[in-house]
C-alpha atoms as a PDB file:
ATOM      1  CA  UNK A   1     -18.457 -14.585 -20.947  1.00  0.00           C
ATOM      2  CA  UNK A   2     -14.786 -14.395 -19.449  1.00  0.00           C
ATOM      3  CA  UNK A   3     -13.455 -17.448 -17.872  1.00  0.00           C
ATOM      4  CA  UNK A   4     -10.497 -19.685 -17.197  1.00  0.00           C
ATOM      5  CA  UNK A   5     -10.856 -23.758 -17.069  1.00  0.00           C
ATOM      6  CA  UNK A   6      -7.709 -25.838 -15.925  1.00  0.00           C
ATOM      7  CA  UNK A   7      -7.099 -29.314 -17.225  1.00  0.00           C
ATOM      8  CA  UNK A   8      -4.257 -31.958 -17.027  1.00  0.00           C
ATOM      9  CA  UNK A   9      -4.657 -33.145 -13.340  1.00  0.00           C
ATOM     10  CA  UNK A  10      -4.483 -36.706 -12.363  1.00  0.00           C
ATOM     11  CA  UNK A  11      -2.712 -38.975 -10.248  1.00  0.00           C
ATOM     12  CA  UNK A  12       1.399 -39.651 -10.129  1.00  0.00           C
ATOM     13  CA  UNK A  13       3.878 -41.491  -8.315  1.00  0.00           C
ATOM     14  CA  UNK A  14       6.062 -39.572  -6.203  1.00  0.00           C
ATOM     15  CA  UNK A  15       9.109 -38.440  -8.893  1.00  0.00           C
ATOM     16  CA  UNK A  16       6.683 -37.947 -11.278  1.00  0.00           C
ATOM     17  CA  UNK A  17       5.738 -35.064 -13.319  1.00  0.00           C
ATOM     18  CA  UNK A  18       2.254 -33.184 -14.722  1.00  0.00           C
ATOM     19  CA  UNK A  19       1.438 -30.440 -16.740  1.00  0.00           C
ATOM     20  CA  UNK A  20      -1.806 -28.022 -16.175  1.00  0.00           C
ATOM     21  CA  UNK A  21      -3.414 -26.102 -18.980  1.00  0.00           C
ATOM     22  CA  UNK A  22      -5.188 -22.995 -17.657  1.00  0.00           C
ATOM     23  CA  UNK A  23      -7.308 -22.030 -21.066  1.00  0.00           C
ATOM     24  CA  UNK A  24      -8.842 -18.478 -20.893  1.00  0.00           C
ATOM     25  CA  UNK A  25     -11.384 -17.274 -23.310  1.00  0.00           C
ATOM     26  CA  UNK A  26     -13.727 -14.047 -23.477  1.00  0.00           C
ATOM     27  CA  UNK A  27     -10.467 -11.877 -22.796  1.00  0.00           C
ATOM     28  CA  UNK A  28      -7.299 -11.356 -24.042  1.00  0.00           C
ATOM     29  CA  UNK A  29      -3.927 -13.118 -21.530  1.00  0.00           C
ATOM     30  CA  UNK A  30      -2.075 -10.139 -22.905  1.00  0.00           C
ATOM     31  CA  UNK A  31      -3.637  -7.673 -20.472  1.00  0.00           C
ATOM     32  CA  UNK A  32      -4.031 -10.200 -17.472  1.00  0.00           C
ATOM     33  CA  UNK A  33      -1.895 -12.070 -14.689  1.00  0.00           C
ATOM     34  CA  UNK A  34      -2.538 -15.715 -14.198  1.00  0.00           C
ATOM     35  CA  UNK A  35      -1.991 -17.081 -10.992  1.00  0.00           C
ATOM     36  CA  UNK A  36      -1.870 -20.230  -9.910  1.00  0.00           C
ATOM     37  CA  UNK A  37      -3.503 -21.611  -6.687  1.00  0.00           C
ATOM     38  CA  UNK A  38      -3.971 -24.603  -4.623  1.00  0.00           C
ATOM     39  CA  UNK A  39      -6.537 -25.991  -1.269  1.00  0.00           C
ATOM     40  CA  UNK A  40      -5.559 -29.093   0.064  1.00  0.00           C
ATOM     41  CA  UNK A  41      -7.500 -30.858   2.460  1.00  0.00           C
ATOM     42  CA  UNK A  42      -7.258 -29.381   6.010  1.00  0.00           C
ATOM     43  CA  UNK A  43      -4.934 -26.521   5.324  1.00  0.00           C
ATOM     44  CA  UNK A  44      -5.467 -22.622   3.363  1.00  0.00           C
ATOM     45  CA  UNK A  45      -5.594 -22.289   0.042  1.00  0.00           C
ATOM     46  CA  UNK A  46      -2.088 -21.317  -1.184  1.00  0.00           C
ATOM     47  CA  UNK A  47      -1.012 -18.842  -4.044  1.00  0.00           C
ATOM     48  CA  UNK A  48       2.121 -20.463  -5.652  1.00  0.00           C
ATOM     49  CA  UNK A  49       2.897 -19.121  -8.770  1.00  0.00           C
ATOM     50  CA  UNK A  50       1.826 -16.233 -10.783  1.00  0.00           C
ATOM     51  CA  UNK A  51       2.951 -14.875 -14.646  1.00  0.00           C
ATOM     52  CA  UNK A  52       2.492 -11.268 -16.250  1.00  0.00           C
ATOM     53  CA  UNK A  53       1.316 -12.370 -19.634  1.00  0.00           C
ATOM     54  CA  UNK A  54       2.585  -9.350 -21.161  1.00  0.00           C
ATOM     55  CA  UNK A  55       6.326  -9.782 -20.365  1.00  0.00           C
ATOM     56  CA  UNK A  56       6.695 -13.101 -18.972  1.00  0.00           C
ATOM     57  CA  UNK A  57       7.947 -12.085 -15.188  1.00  0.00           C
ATOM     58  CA  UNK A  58       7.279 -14.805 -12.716  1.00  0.00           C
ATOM     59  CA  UNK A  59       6.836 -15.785  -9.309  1.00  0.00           C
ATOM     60  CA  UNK A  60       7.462 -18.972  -7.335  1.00  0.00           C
ATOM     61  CA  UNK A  61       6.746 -19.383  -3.565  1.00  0.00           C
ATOM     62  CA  UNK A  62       9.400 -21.640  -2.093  1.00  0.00           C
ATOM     63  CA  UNK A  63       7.280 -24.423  -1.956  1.00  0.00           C
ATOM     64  CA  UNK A  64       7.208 -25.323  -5.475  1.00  0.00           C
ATOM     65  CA  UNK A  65      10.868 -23.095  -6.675  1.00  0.00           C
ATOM     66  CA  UNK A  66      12.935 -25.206  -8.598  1.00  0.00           C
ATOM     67  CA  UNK A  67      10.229 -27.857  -8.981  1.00  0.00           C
ATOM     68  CA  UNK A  68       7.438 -26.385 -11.325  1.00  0.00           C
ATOM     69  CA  UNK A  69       7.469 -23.767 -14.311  1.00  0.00           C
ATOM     70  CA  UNK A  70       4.790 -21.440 -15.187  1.00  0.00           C
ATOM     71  CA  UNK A  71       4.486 -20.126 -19.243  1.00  0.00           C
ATOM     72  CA  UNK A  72       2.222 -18.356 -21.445  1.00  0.00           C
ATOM     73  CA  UNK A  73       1.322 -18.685 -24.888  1.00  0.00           C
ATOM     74  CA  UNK A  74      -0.654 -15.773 -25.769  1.00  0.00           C
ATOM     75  CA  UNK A  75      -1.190 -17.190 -29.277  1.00  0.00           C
ATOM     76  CA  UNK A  76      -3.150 -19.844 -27.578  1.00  0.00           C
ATOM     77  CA  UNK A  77      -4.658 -17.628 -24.701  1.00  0.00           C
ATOM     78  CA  UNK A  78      -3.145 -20.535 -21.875  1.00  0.00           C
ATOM     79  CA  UNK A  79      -0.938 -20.888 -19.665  1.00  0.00           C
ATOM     80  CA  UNK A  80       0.915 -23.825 -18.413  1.00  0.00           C
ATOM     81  CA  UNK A  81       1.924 -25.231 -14.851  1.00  0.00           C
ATOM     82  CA  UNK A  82       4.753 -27.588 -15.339  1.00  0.00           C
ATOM     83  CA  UNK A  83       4.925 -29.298 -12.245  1.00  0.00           C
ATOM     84  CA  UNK A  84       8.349 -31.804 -11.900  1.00  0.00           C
ATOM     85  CA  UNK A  85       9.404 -33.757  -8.983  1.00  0.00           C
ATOM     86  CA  UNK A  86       6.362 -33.895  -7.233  1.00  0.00           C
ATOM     87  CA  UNK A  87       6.150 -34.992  -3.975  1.00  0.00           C
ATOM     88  CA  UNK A  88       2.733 -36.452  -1.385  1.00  0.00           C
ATOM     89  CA  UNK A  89       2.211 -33.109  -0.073  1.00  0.00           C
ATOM     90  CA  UNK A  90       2.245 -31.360  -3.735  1.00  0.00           C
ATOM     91  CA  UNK A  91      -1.658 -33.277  -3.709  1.00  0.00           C
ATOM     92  CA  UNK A  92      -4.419 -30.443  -3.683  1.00  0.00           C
ATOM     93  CA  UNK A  93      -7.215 -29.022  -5.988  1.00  0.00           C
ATOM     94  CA  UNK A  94      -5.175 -26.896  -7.998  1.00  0.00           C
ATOM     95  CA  UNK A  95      -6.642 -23.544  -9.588  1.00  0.00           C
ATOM     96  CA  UNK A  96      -6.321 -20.968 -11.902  1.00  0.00           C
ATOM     97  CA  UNK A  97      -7.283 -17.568 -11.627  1.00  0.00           C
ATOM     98  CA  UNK A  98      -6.900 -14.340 -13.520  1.00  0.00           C
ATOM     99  CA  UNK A  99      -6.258 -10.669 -13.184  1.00  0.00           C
ATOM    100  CA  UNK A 100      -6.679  -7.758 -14.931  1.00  0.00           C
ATOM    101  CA  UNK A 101      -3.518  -5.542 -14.526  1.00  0.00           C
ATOM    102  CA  UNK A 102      -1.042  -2.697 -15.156  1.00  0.00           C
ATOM    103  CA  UNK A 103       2.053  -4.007 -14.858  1.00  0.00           C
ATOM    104  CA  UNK A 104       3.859  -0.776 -13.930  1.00  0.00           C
ATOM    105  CA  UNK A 105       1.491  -0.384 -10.697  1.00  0.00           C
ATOM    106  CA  UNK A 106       3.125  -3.170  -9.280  1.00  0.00           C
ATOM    107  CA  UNK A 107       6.870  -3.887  -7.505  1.00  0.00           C
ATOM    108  CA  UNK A 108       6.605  -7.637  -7.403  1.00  0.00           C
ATOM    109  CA  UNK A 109       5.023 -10.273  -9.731  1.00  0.00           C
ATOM    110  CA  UNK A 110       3.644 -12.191  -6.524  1.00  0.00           C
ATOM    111  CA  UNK A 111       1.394  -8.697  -5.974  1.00  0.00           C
ATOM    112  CA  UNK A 112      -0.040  -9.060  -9.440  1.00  0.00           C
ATOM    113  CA  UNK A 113      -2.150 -12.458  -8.391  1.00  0.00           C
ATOM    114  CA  UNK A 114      -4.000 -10.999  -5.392  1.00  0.00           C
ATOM    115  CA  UNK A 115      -7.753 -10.856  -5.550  1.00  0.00           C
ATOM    116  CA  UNK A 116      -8.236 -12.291  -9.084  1.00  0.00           C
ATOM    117  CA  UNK A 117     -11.061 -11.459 -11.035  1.00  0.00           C
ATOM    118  CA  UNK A 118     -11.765 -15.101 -12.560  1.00  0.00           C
ATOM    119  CA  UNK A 119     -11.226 -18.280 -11.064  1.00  0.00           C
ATOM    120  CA  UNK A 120     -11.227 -21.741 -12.558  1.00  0.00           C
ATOM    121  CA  UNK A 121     -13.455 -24.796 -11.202  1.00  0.00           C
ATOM    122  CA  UNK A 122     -10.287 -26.828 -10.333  1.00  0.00           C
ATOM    123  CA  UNK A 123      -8.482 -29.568 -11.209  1.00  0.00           C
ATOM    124  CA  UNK A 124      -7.339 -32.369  -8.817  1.00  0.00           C
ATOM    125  CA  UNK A 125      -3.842 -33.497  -8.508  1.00  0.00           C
ATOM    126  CA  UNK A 126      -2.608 -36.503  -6.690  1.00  0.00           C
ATOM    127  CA  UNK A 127       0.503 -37.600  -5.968  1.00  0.00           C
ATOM    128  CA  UNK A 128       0.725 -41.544  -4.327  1.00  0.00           C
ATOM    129  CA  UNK A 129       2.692 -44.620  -4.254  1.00  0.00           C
END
């Protein structure tokens, strides 16, 4: 069975940092995009960050650029959400979700992430003083 589970959520200070594990098993990263997604109370879910996992090209929306880092270790079969400087509004349910894909039938990284085929159950994040 082909799935993806996050992990590494919590609750920070302001300042503070996280990382997220998105774990996939049943298929192989190498042939997949990972996106990374988040709901927060009252407002649409939002699709932040995504990662070919066969080259490595990423994509940040300016929410998060210059705050949070997504990798891949295909040795592993995860990828990672480095999330720095996080700030109130950063809290959310944050989810993974992959993607099967050929990488040259798309232009732009962010395209690869649409309409995944897998999604995580979520992980909560919280960021308080």
């Amino acid at each position: 069975q082909s799935r993806v589970v996050e992990s590494g959520g919590g609750s920070v200070q302001p300042g503070g940092s996280l990382r997220l594990s998105c774990a996939a098993s049943g298929f192989s990263l190498d042939y997949y995009a990972i996106g990374w997604f988040r709901k927060a109370p009252g407002k649409e879910r939002e699709g932040f960050s995504c990662i070919s996992c066969s080259d490595g090209r990423t994509y940040y929306a300016d929410s998060v650029k210059g705050r949070f880092t997504i990798s891949r270790d295909n040795a592993k079969n995860t990828v990672y959400l480095q999330m720095n400087s996080l700030k109130p509004e950063d809290t959310a349910v944050y989810y993974c979700a992959a993607r099967r894909i050929f990488p040259q039938h798309f232009t732009t990284v962010q395209a690869m992430c649409v309409r995944p085929d897998y999604w995580g159950q979520g992980t909560q994040v919280t960021v308080s003083s």
